PDB file of C-alpha atoms in Angstrom:
ATOM      1  CA  MET Z   1     100.153  94.310  84.795  1.00 28.00           C
ATOM      2  CA  ARG Z   2     103.500  94.493  86.288  1.00 31.00           C
ATOM      3  CA  ALA Z   3     106.260  96.549  85.331  1.00 35.00           C
ATOM      4  CA  ASP Z   4     109.531  94.825  84.303  1.00 41.00           C
ATOM      5  CA  SER Z   5     111.909  94.539  87.196  1.00 49.00           C
ATOM      6  CA  ASN Z   6     114.958  95.379  85.478  1.00 55.00           C
ATOM      7  CA  GLY Z   7     114.249  99.119  85.224  1.00 56.00           C
ATOM      8  CA  ALA Z   8     114.865  99.849  81.550  1.00 55.00           C
ATOM      9  CA  ASP Z   9     113.772 103.524  80.949  1.00 79.00           C
ATOM     10  CA  GLY Z  10     111.578 103.358  84.032  1.00 95.00           C
ATOM     11  CA  ALA Z  11     111.614 105.623  87.185  1.00 98.00           C
ATOM     12  CA  GLY Z  12     111.214 105.297  90.843  1.00 98.00           C
ATOM     13  CA  ARG Z  13     110.052 108.373  93.127  1.00 98.00           C
ATOM     14  CA  PHE Z  14     109.634 109.735  96.398  1.00 98.00           C
ATOM     15  CA  ALA Z  15     106.594 111.451  96.818  1.00 98.00           C
ATOM     16  CA  PRO Z  16     106.604 113.281 100.300  1.00 97.00           C
ATOM     17  CA  SER Z  17     103.584 115.273 101.413  1.00 96.00           C
ATOM     18  CA  PRO Z  18     105.099 118.915 102.586  1.00 96.00           C
ATOM     19  CA  SER Z  19     103.446 119.245 105.940  1.00 93.00           C
ATOM     20  CA  GLY Z  20     106.446 119.623 107.954  1.00 92.00           C
ATOM     21  CA  ASP Z  21     109.823 118.005 108.528  1.00 93.00           C
ATOM     22  CA  LEU Z  22     110.491 114.315 107.833  1.00 94.00           C
ATOM     23  CA  HIS Z  23     110.979 111.874 110.677  1.00 93.00           C
ATOM     24  CA  ILE Z  24     113.586 109.250 110.222  1.00 95.00           C
ATOM     25  CA  GLY Z  25     111.077 106.735 109.439  1.00 95.00           C
ATOM     26  CA  ASN Z  26     110.079 108.936 106.362  1.00 95.00           C
ATOM     27  CA  VAL Z  27     113.729 109.673 105.371  1.00 97.00           C
ATOM     28  CA  ARG Z  28     114.582 105.665 105.425  1.00 97.00           C
ATOM     29  CA  THR Z  29     111.564 105.053 103.216  1.00 97.00           C
ATOM     30  CA  GLY Z  30     113.032 107.792 100.718  1.00 98.00           C
ATOM     31  CA  ILE Z  31     116.304 106.655 100.672  1.00 98.00           C
ATOM     32  CA  LEU Z  32     115.170 102.949 100.279  1.00 98.00           C
ATOM     33  CA  ALA Z  33     113.180 104.291  97.197  1.00 98.00           C
ATOM     34  CA  TYR Z  34     116.601 105.677  95.820  1.00 98.00           C
ATOM     35  CA  LEU Z  35     118.320 102.692  96.565  1.00 98.00           C
ATOM     36  CA  TRP Z  36     116.111 100.514  94.898  1.00 97.00           C
ATOM     37  CA  ALA Z  37     115.571 102.547  91.837  1.00 98.00           C
ATOM     38  CA  ARG Z  38     119.400 102.922  91.265  1.00 97.00           C
ATOM     39  CA  ARG Z  39     120.018  99.218  91.902  1.00 95.00           C
ATOM     40  CA  THR Z  40     117.445  98.336  89.352  1.00 95.00           C
ATOM     41  CA  GLY Z  41     118.768 100.890  86.718  1.00 96.00           C
ATOM     42  CA  ARG Z  42     115.941 103.302  87.043  1.00 97.00           C
ATOM     43  CA  ARG Z  43     115.774 107.055  87.532  1.00 98.00           C
ATOM     44  CA  PHE Z  44     114.851 108.710  90.649  1.00 98.00           C
ATOM     45  CA  LEU Z  45     112.009 111.426  90.446  1.00 98.00           C
ATOM     46  CA  TRP Z  46     110.662 113.675  93.092  1.00 98.00           C
ATOM     47  CA  ARG Z  47     107.113 114.860  93.622  1.00 98.00           C
ATOM     48  CA  ASN Z  48     105.607 117.378  96.245  1.00 98.00           C
ATOM     49  CA  GLU Z  49     102.187 115.813  97.184  1.00 97.00           C
ATOM     50  CA  ASP Z  50     101.021 119.427  98.114  1.00 97.00           C
ATOM     51  CA  LEU Z  51      97.453 119.352  97.483  1.00 96.00           C
ATOM     52  CA  ASP Z  52      96.570 119.109 101.070  1.00 91.00           C
ATOM     53  CA  ARG Z  53      98.265 119.968 104.478  1.00 85.00           C
ATOM     54  CA  VAL Z  54     101.093 122.233 103.298  1.00 92.00           C
ATOM     55  CA  ARG Z  55     103.547 124.161 105.600  1.00 94.00           C
ATOM     56  CA  ALA Z  56     105.659 126.830 104.173  1.00 95.00           C
ATOM     57  CA  GLY Z  57     109.011 125.832 103.446  1.00 95.00           C
ATOM     58  CA  ALA Z  58     108.644 122.315 104.235  1.00 96.00           C
ATOM     59  CA  ALA Z  59     108.991 121.213 100.496  1.00 97.00           C
ATOM     60  CA  GLU Z  60     112.302 122.879 100.162  1.00 97.00           C
ATOM     61  CA  ARG Z  61     113.680 121.700 103.484  1.00 96.00           C
ATOM     62  CA  GLN Z  62     112.693 118.074 102.563  1.00 97.00           C
ATOM     63  CA  ARG Z  63     114.334 118.134  99.303  1.00 98.00           C
ATOM     64  CA  GLU Z  64     117.540 119.834 100.564  1.00 97.00           C
ATOM     65  CA  GLN Z  65     117.683 117.336 103.415  1.00 96.00           C
ATOM     66  CA  PHE Z  66     118.120 114.593 100.741  1.00 98.00           C
ATOM     67  CA  LEU Z  67     120.339 116.600  98.433  1.00 98.00           C
ATOM     68  CA  ALA Z  68     122.914 116.941 101.872  1.00 97.00           C
ATOM     69  CA  LEU Z  69     122.649 113.113 102.069  1.00 97.00           C
ATOM     70  CA  GLY Z  70     123.966 112.769  98.483  1.00 97.00           C
ATOM     71  CA  VAL Z  71     120.827 111.808  96.767  1.00 98.00           C
ATOM     72  CA  ARG Z  72     120.644 112.905  93.142  1.00 97.00           C
ATOM     73  CA  ILE Z  73     117.365 113.915  91.692  1.00 98.00           C
ATOM     74  CA  ASP Z  74     116.720 113.308  87.972  1.00 97.00           C
ATOM     75  CA  GLY Z  75     114.197 115.611  86.188  1.00 93.00           C
ATOM     76  CA  GLU Z  76     112.207 118.425  87.283  1.00 96.00           C
ATOM     77  CA  VAL Z  77     110.456 118.291  90.692  1.00 97.00           C
ATOM     78  CA  VAL Z  78     106.427 117.962  90.167  1.00 98.00           C
ATOM     79  CA  ASP Z  79     104.098 119.678  92.320  1.00 98.00           C
ATOM     80  CA  GLN Z  80     100.763 118.285  92.414  1.00 98.00           C
ATOM     81  CA  SER Z  81      98.977 121.612  93.102  1.00 97.00           C
ATOM     82  CA  ARG Z  82     100.080 122.394  89.563  1.00 97.00           C
ATOM     83  CA  ARG Z  83      98.526 119.235  88.108  1.00 98.00           C
ATOM     84  CA  THR Z  84      94.930 119.827  88.854  1.00 98.00           C
ATOM     85  CA  ALA Z  85      94.029 120.204  85.213  1.00 98.00           C
ATOM     86  CA  ALA Z  86      95.260 116.513  84.539  1.00 98.00           C
ATOM     87  CA  TYR Z  87      93.224 115.098  87.275  1.00 98.00           C
ATOM     88  CA  ALA Z  88      90.112 117.015  85.983  1.00 98.00           C
ATOM     89  CA  ALA Z  89      90.605 115.532  82.601  1.00 98.00           C
ATOM     90  CA  ALA Z  90      90.997 112.090  84.167  1.00 98.00           C
ATOM     91  CA  CYS Z  91      87.643 112.465  86.020  1.00 98.00           C
ATOM     92  CA  GLU Z  92      86.122 113.570  82.898  1.00 98.00           C
ATOM     93  CA  ARG Z  93      87.054 110.372  81.125  1.00 98.00           C
ATOM     94  CA  LEU Z  94      85.598 108.378  83.973  1.00 98.00           C
ATOM     95  CA  ARG Z  95      82.467 110.389  83.932  1.00 98.00           C
ATOM     96  CA  GLU Z  96      82.295 110.079  80.091  1.00 98.00           C
ATOM     97  CA  GLY Z  97      82.123 106.067  80.839  1.00 97.00           C
ATOM     98  CA  GLY Z  98      79.438 106.687  83.534  1.00 97.00           C
ATOM     99  CA  LEU Z  99      81.803 105.752  86.263  1.00 98.00           C
ATOM    100  CA  VAL Z 100      81.333 109.004  88.511  1.00 98.00           C
ATOM    101  CA  TYR Z 101      78.663 110.098  90.808  1.00 98.00           C
ATOM    102  CA  GLU Z 102      78.133 113.025  93.235  1.00 97.00           C
ATOM    103  CA  CYS Z 103      78.159 111.936  96.934  1.00 97.00           C
ATOM    104  CA  TYR Z 104      76.412 114.124  99.586  1.00 96.00           C
ATOM    105  CA  CYS Z 105      77.565 112.248 102.491  1.00 93.00           C
ATOM    106  CA  SER Z 106      79.305 113.523 105.515  1.00 87.00           C
ATOM    107  CA  ARG Z 107      81.934 111.348 107.310  1.00 84.00           C
ATOM    108  CA  LYS Z 108      79.517 110.826 109.959  1.00 84.00           C
ATOM    109  CA  ASP Z 109      76.822 109.751 107.684  1.00 84.00           C
ATOM    110  CA  ILE Z 110      79.157 107.126 106.240  1.00 82.00           C
ATOM    111  CA  LEU Z 111      80.177 105.724 109.571  1.00 79.00           C
ATOM    112  CA  ALA Z 112      76.474 105.516 110.827  1.00 78.00           C
ATOM    113  CA  ALA Z 113      75.290 103.789 107.580  1.00 76.00           C
ATOM    114  CA  PRO Z 114      75.304  99.832 107.735  1.00 68.00           C
ATOM    115  CA  SER Z 115      78.127  98.361 105.533  1.00 64.00           C
ATOM    116  CA  ALA Z 116      77.323  96.638 102.215  1.00 59.00           C
ATOM    117  CA  PRO Z 117      77.687  93.013 102.245  1.00 59.00           C
ATOM    118  CA  HIS Z 118      81.049  91.700 102.430  1.00 59.00           C
ATOM    119  CA  ALA Z 119      82.804  95.120 102.277  1.00 64.00           C
ATOM    120  CA  PRO Z 120      85.330  95.655 105.116  1.00 68.00           C
ATOM    121  CA  PRO Z 121      84.345  98.342 107.949  1.00 68.00           C
ATOM    122  CA  GLY Z 122      84.515 101.689 107.056  1.00 70.00           C
ATOM    123  CA  ALA Z 123      84.033 101.221 103.117  1.00 81.00           C
ATOM    124  CA  TYR Z 124      81.583 103.528 101.568  1.00 90.00           C
ATOM    125  CA  PRO Z 125      78.226 101.770 101.540  1.00 88.00           C
ATOM    126  CA  GLY Z 126      76.981 103.197  98.298  1.00 91.00           C
ATOM    127  CA  THR Z 127      74.385 105.381  99.688  1.00 93.00           C
ATOM    128  CA  CYS Z 128      74.334 108.098  96.969  1.00 96.00           C
ATOM    129  CA  ARG Z 129      75.140 105.573  94.089  1.00 95.00           C
ATOM    130  CA  ASP Z 130      71.485 105.192  92.566  1.00 95.00           C
ATOM    131  CA  LEU Z 131      69.699 108.275  93.603  1.00 96.00           C
ATOM    132  CA  GLY Z 132      67.164 109.676  91.209  1.00 96.00           C
ATOM    133  CA  GLU Z 133      67.516 113.186  89.843  1.00 96.00           C
ATOM    134  CA  GLN Z 134      65.099 114.794  92.086  1.00 97.00           C
ATOM    135  CA  GLN Z 135      66.731 113.124  95.202  1.00 97.00           C
ATOM    136  CA  ARG Z 136      70.151 114.673  93.800  1.00 96.00           C
ATOM    137  CA  THR Z 137      68.687 118.122  93.385  1.00 96.00           C
ATOM    138  CA  GLU Z 138      67.434 118.075  96.874  1.00 97.00           C
ATOM    139  CA  ALA Z 139      70.860 116.869  98.178  1.00 96.00           C
ATOM    140  CA  ARG Z 140      72.837 119.639  96.162  1.00 96.00           C
ATOM    141  CA  ALA Z 141      70.332 122.360  97.684  1.00 96.00           C
ATOM    142  CA  ARG Z 142      70.852 120.943 101.158  1.00 94.00           C
ATOM    143  CA  LEU Z 143      74.639 121.052 101.034  1.00 95.00           C
ATOM    144  CA  ALA Z 144      74.572 124.487  99.528  1.00 95.00           C
ATOM    145  CA  ALA Z 145      72.565 125.888 102.239  1.00 94.00           C
ATOM    146  CA  GLN Z 146      75.309 124.554 104.566  1.00 91.00           C
ATOM    147  CA  GLY Z 147      77.927 126.117 102.228  1.00 91.00           C
ATOM    148  CA  ARG Z 148      79.145 122.646 100.938  1.00 91.00           C
ATOM    149  CA  THR Z 149      79.452 120.841  97.675  1.00 95.00           C
ATOM    150  CA  PRO Z 150      79.046 117.418  96.695  1.00 97.00           C
ATOM    151  CA  ALA Z 151      82.089 115.086  96.642  1.00 97.00           C
ATOM    152  CA  LEU Z 152      82.679 112.879  93.477  1.00 98.00           C
ATOM    153  CA  ARG Z 153      82.904 108.987  93.714  1.00 98.00           C
ATOM    154  CA  LEU Z 154      84.173 106.292  91.277  1.00 98.00           C
ATOM    155  CA  ARG Z 155      81.429 103.812  90.416  1.00 97.00           C
ATOM    156  CA  SER Z 156      83.593 100.883  91.069  1.00 95.00           C
ATOM    157  CA  ASP Z 157      82.507  97.167  90.401  1.00 92.00           C
ATOM    158  CA  GLY Z 158      82.791  96.351  94.366  1.00 86.00           C
ATOM    159  CA  ALA Z 159      85.040  93.474  93.827  1.00 90.00           C
ATOM    160  CA  GLN Z 160      88.336  92.279  95.679  1.00 92.00           C
ATOM    161  CA  TYR Z 161      91.402  93.097  93.726  1.00 94.00           C
ATOM    162  CA  HIS Z 162      95.036  92.065  94.106  1.00 94.00           C
ATOM    163  CA  VAL Z 163      98.489  93.313  93.069  1.00 97.00           C
ATOM    164  CA  ASP Z 164     101.568  91.466  93.274  1.00 97.00           C
ATOM    165  CA  ASP Z 165     104.026  93.444  95.652  1.00 98.00           C
ATOM    166  CA  VAL Z 166     107.693  92.575  95.494  1.00 97.00           C
ATOM    167  CA  VAL Z 167     108.208  92.342  99.461  1.00 96.00           C
ATOM    168  CA  LEU Z 168     104.620  91.435 100.348  1.00 96.00           C
ATOM    169  CA  GLY Z 169     103.433  89.173  97.745  1.00 97.00           C
ATOM    170  CA  ALA Z 170     100.021  89.137  96.831  1.00 97.00           C
ATOM    171  CA  VAL Z 171      98.024  92.066  98.351  1.00 97.00           C
ATOM    172  CA  SER Z 172      94.246  91.841  98.258  1.00 96.00           C
ATOM    173  CA  ALA Z 173      91.952  94.528  98.926  1.00 93.00           C
ATOM    174  CA  HIS Z 174      87.979  95.470  98.215  1.00 91.00           C
ATOM    175  CA  VAL Z 175      87.779  98.415  96.028  1.00 93.00           C
ATOM    176  CA  ASP Z 176      84.697 100.393  97.005  1.00 92.00           C
ATOM    177  CA  ASP Z 177      83.312 103.784  95.384  1.00 95.00           C
ATOM    178  CA  LEU Z 178      86.545 105.786  96.296  1.00 95.00           C
ATOM    179  CA  VAL Z 179      86.571 109.302  96.425  1.00 97.00           C
ATOM    180  CA  LEU Z 180      87.899 111.002  93.273  1.00 98.00           C
ATOM    181  CA  ARG Z 181      87.206 114.685  94.172  1.00 98.00           C
ATOM    182  CA  ARG Z 182      86.718 115.955  97.861  1.00 96.00           C
ATOM    183  CA  GLY Z 183      83.753 117.997  98.975  1.00 94.00           C
ATOM    184  CA  ASP Z 184      86.021 120.911  99.580  1.00 93.00           C
ATOM    185  CA  GLY Z 185      87.101 120.513  95.858  1.00 94.00           C
ATOM    186  CA  VAL Z 186      90.444 118.852  96.660  1.00 96.00           C
ATOM    187  CA  TRP Z 187      91.416 116.127  94.311  1.00 98.00           C
ATOM    188  CA  ALA Z 188      91.773 112.990  95.978  1.00 97.00           C
ATOM    189  CA  TYR Z 189      95.249 111.032  96.727  1.00 96.00           C
ATOM    190  CA  ASN Z 190      94.390 107.853  94.802  1.00 97.00           C
ATOM    191  CA  LEU Z 191      93.400 109.609  91.549  1.00 98.00           C
ATOM    192  CA  ALA Z 192      96.278 111.940  91.832  1.00 98.00           C
ATOM    193  CA  VAL Z 193      98.880 109.291  92.498  1.00 98.00           C
ATOM    194  CA  VAL Z 194      97.652 107.275  89.667  1.00 98.00           C
ATOM    195  CA  VAL Z 195      97.591 110.113  87.169  1.00 98.00           C
ATOM    196  CA  ASP Z 196     100.987 111.488  88.294  1.00 98.00           C
ATOM    197  CA  ASP Z 197     102.892 108.263  88.368  1.00 98.00           C
ATOM    198  CA  ALA Z 198     101.656 107.466  84.850  1.00 98.00           C
ATOM    199  CA  ALA Z 199     102.619 111.001  83.454  1.00 98.00           C
ATOM    200  CA  MET Z 200     106.216 110.987  84.862  1.00 98.00           C
ATOM    201  CA  GLY Z 201     106.872 107.546  83.635  1.00 97.00           C
ATOM    202  CA  ILE Z 202     107.237 105.966  87.075  1.00 98.00           C
ATOM    203  CA  ASP Z 203     107.004 102.224  86.930  1.00 98.00           C
ATOM    204  CA  GLN Z 204     108.400 101.318  90.567  1.00 98.00           C
ATOM    205  CA  VAL Z 205     106.484 102.669  93.554  1.00 98.00           C
ATOM    206  CA  VAL Z 206     108.548 102.286  96.918  1.00 98.00           C
ATOM    207  CA  ARG Z 207     106.674 103.337 100.019  1.00 98.00           C
ATOM    208  CA  GLY Z 208     105.900 102.201 103.294  1.00 96.00           C
ATOM    209  CA  ASP Z 209     103.718  98.955 103.910  1.00 96.00           C
ATOM    210  CA  ASP Z 210     101.076 101.118 105.818  1.00 95.00           C
ATOM    211  CA  LEU Z 211     100.159 102.124 102.348  1.00 96.00           C
ATOM    212  CA  ALA Z 212      99.631  98.741 100.852  1.00 97.00           C
ATOM    213  CA  SER Z 213      96.005  98.373 101.092  1.00 94.00           C
ATOM    214  CA  SER Z 214      95.834 101.422  98.500  1.00 95.00           C
ATOM    215  CA  ALA Z 215      97.958  99.641  95.863  1.00 98.00           C
ATOM    216  CA  PRO Z 216      94.863  97.431  94.525  1.00 97.00           C
ATOM    217  CA  ARG Z 217      92.558 100.526  94.303  1.00 96.00           C
ATOM    218  CA  GLN Z 218      95.227 102.676  92.303  1.00 98.00           C
ATOM    219  CA  ALA Z 219      95.825  99.435  90.077  1.00 98.00           C
ATOM    220  CA  TYR Z 220      92.164  99.315  89.483  1.00 97.00           C
ATOM    221  CA  LEU Z 221      91.689 102.929  88.826  1.00 97.00           C
ATOM    222  CA  ALA Z 222      94.601 102.799  86.484  1.00 98.00           C
ATOM    223  CA  GLY Z 223      93.052 100.073  84.669  1.00 97.00           C
ATOM    224  CA  LEU Z 224      89.868 102.096  84.046  1.00 98.00           C
ATOM    225  CA  LEU Z 225      92.065 104.888  82.786  1.00 98.00           C
ATOM    226  CA  ASP Z 226      94.034 102.633  80.402  1.00 98.00           C
ATOM    227  CA  LEU Z 227      97.116 103.740  82.353  1.00 98.00           C
ATOM    228  CA  PRO Z 228     100.197 101.307  83.126  1.00 97.00           C
ATOM    229  CA  VAL Z 229     100.328  99.853  86.707  1.00 97.00           C
ATOM    230  CA  PRO Z 230     103.748 100.153  88.367  1.00 98.00           C
ATOM    231  CA  GLN Z 231     105.721  97.314  90.343  1.00 98.00           C
ATOM    232  CA  TYR Z 232     104.940  98.008  93.977  1.00 98.00           C
ATOM    233  CA  VAL Z 233     107.462  97.540  96.363  1.00 98.00           C
ATOM    234  CA  HIS Z 234     106.200  98.036 100.291  1.00 98.00           C
ATOM    235  CA  VAL Z 235     108.813  98.441 102.502  1.00 97.00           C
ATOM    236  CA  PRO Z 236     108.583  97.871 106.547  1.00 96.00           C
ATOM    237  CA  LEU Z 237     107.881 100.940 108.763  1.00 95.00           C
ATOM    238  CA  VAL Z 238     109.687 102.287 111.484  1.00 95.00           C
ATOM    239  CA  LEU Z 239     107.931 101.999 114.681  1.00 94.00           C
ATOM    240  CA  GLY Z 240     108.012 104.121 117.844  1.00 92.00           C
ATOM    241  CA  PRO Z 241     108.772 102.809 121.349  1.00 89.00           C
ATOM    242  CA  THR Z 242     105.135 101.881 122.014  1.00 88.00           C
ATOM    243  CA  GLY Z 243     105.076  99.863 118.763  1.00 90.00           C
ATOM    244  CA  GLN Z 244     102.983 101.939 116.545  1.00 90.00           C
ATOM    245  CA  ARG Z 245     104.047 103.824 113.601  1.00 90.00           C
ATOM    246  CA  LEU Z 246     106.837 106.403 114.434  1.00 91.00           C
ATOM    247  CA  ALA Z 247     105.348 109.976 114.593  1.00 87.00           C
ATOM    248  CA  LYS Z 248     106.905 113.373 116.086  1.00 82.00           C
ATOM    249  CA  ARG Z 249     104.781 112.907 118.964  1.00 85.00           C
ATOM    250  CA  ASP Z 250     107.297 110.282 119.844  1.00 83.00           C
ATOM    251  CA  GLY Z 251     109.955 113.073 120.625  1.00 85.00           C
ATOM    252  CA  ALA Z 252     113.485 113.622 118.682  1.00 79.00           C
ATOM    253  CA  VAL Z 253     112.874 112.015 115.491  1.00 92.00           C
ATOM    254  CA  THR Z 254     113.671 114.363 112.908  1.00 93.00           C
ATOM    255  CA  LEU Z 255     117.322 114.625 111.703  1.00 91.00           C
ATOM    256  CA  GLU Z 256     117.329 118.258 113.115  1.00 91.00           C
ATOM    257  CA  GLN Z 257     116.312 117.202 116.370  1.00 92.00           C
ATOM    258  CA  LEU Z 258     118.806 114.376 116.727  1.00 92.00           C
ATOM    259  CA  ALA Z 259     121.660 116.484 115.303  1.00 89.00           C
ATOM    260  CA  GLY Z 260     124.227 116.834 118.219  1.00 86.00           C
ATOM    261  CA  THR Z 261     122.951 113.675 119.974  1.00 90.00           C
ATOM    262  CA  GLY Z 262     125.647 111.356 118.588  1.00 91.00           C
ATOM    263  CA  PHE Z 263     123.071 109.593 116.303  1.00 93.00           C
ATOM    264  CA  ASP Z 264     124.430 108.298 112.986  1.00 95.00           C
ATOM    265  CA  LEU Z 265     121.682 108.006 110.365  1.00 96.00           C
ATOM    266  CA  TRP Z 266     123.519 105.982 108.018  1.00 97.00           C
ATOM    267  CA  ALA Z 267     124.730 103.266 110.635  1.00 96.00           C
ATOM    268  CA  TRP Z 268     121.407 103.008 111.987  1.00 96.00           C
ATOM    269  CA  MET Z 269     119.595 102.730 108.695  1.00 97.00           C
ATOM    270  CA  GLY Z 270     122.087 100.017 107.159  1.00 97.00           C
ATOM    271  CA  GLU Z 271     121.661  98.034 110.605  1.00 96.00           C
ATOM    272  CA  SER Z 272     117.725  98.478 110.669  1.00 96.00           C
ATOM    273  CA  LEU Z 273     117.800  96.996 107.179  1.00 96.00           C
ATOM    274  CA  GLY Z 274     119.892  94.081 107.953  1.00 96.00           C
ATOM    275  CA  PHE Z 275     123.066  95.120 106.008  1.00 96.00           C
ATOM    276  CA  GLY Z 276     125.274  96.313 109.108  1.00 94.00           C
ATOM    277  CA  PRO Z 277     126.140  99.717 109.650  1.00 97.00           C
ATOM    278  CA  TRP Z 278     126.546 101.841 106.443  1.00 97.00           C
ATOM    279  CA  THR Z 279     128.961 105.023 106.508  1.00 97.00           C
ATOM    280  CA  GLY Z 280     127.380 106.835 103.662  1.00 97.00           C
ATOM    281  CA  LEU Z 281     125.145 106.730 100.456  1.00 98.00           C
ATOM    282  CA  ASP Z 282     128.091 105.360  98.477  1.00 97.00           C
ATOM    283  CA  GLU Z 283     128.445 102.266 100.686  1.00 97.00           C
ATOM    284  CA  ALA Z 284     124.596 101.999 100.765  1.00 98.00           C
ATOM    285  CA  LEU Z 285     124.555 101.788  96.922  1.00 97.00           C
ATOM    286  CA  GLU Z 286     127.322  99.343  96.813  1.00 96.00           C
ATOM    287  CA  SER Z 287     125.886  96.992  99.711  1.00 96.00           C
ATOM    288  CA  PHE Z 288     122.225  97.234  99.181  1.00 97.00           C
ATOM    289  CA  ASP Z 289     120.573  94.065  97.719  1.00 96.00           C
ATOM    290  CA  PRO Z 290     116.778  94.137  97.466  1.00 94.00           C
ATOM    291  CA  ALA Z 291     116.717  90.185  97.815  1.00 93.00           C
ATOM    292  CA  ARG Z 292     118.760  90.436 101.428  1.00 95.00           C
ATOM    293  CA  MET Z 293     116.698  93.407 102.698  1.00 95.00           C
ATOM    294  CA  ARG Z 294     115.282  92.785 106.259  1.00 94.00           C
ATOM    295  CA  HIS Z 295     111.454  92.720 106.094  1.00 94.00           C
ATOM    296  CA  GLU Z 296     110.437  93.052 109.521  1.00 94.00           C
ATOM    297  CA  PRO Z 297     109.655  96.801 111.190  1.00 95.00           C
ATOM    298  CA  THR Z 298     112.109  98.521 113.126  1.00 94.00           C
ATOM    299  CA  VAL Z 299     111.551 100.063 116.519  1.00 94.00           C
ATOM    300  CA  PHE Z 300     113.294 103.471 117.209  1.00 92.00           C
ATOM    301  CA  ASP Z 301     113.348 104.869 120.744  1.00 87.00           C
ATOM    302  CA  PRO Z 302     114.331 108.511 120.806  1.00 85.00           C
ATOM    303  CA  SER Z 303     115.544 108.126 124.552  1.00 75.00           C
ATOM    304  CA  THR Z 304     118.252 105.997 123.399  1.00 77.00           C
ATOM    305  CA  GLY Z 305     118.695 106.968 119.735  1.00 71.00           C
ATOM    306  CA  ARG Z 306     118.444 103.480 118.731  1.00 78.00           C
TER     307      ARG Z 306
END
């Protein structure tokens, strides 16, 4: 199912992980989510994906940075760390349908196991899918002796699924038995995102195209939970000077690091998206046209600030 593109009563969102300061590629993606939401008549919501890798104060700094750029957030900020009961309820619903099983494999076990037929490299091969109760009892005891607990996995149908992306067109991926809850008790990204987007009324997901392959998995999971599937908009990334995804190891890439260097975020952002230099958010809102947005990735070299 695809959300209506006119945005009536819908919402877009930005959902950063508060693991540190955002680099300019993250900022550009967040601004694009805002522009896309506003130009399609949607509200703009904010979610802290703080189930894992949280740095003290990072969530507040990220949000303050966007507010300083003129972004207006609608509604209350949602923290995933406060939503664990909702993820547990969704998992229980899947369990009641016979779609959840315990997994006792380590990452090393999975990499060493032969892949299932027609599955991509790294896909879970189903090692624990059909174990008998005696085997499960022994595996639980083995993990307990190591101070570990089983992960929970989705019993998928193992098929190829696709979603229609506004920028990329049809995006296909094999849906394996994805993790719902990790062995350390942390709820997995795919489950949390699906549950939260539906609960928040988000019907448009704008994010970097490195996450495009997760969209079919999330749409499949939403279908199992009888939740709506949002409109997906996967936008081009900002790459570092080596051609890899921009990262903090590339040097001065956060707005704080670039302050005082003469770097003009709005001018760079407008040019990188194919619209020419912008002077601020107001001009960006006025000139942004989803149909004209540049679809190629942008390379940013911290040594030149371009």
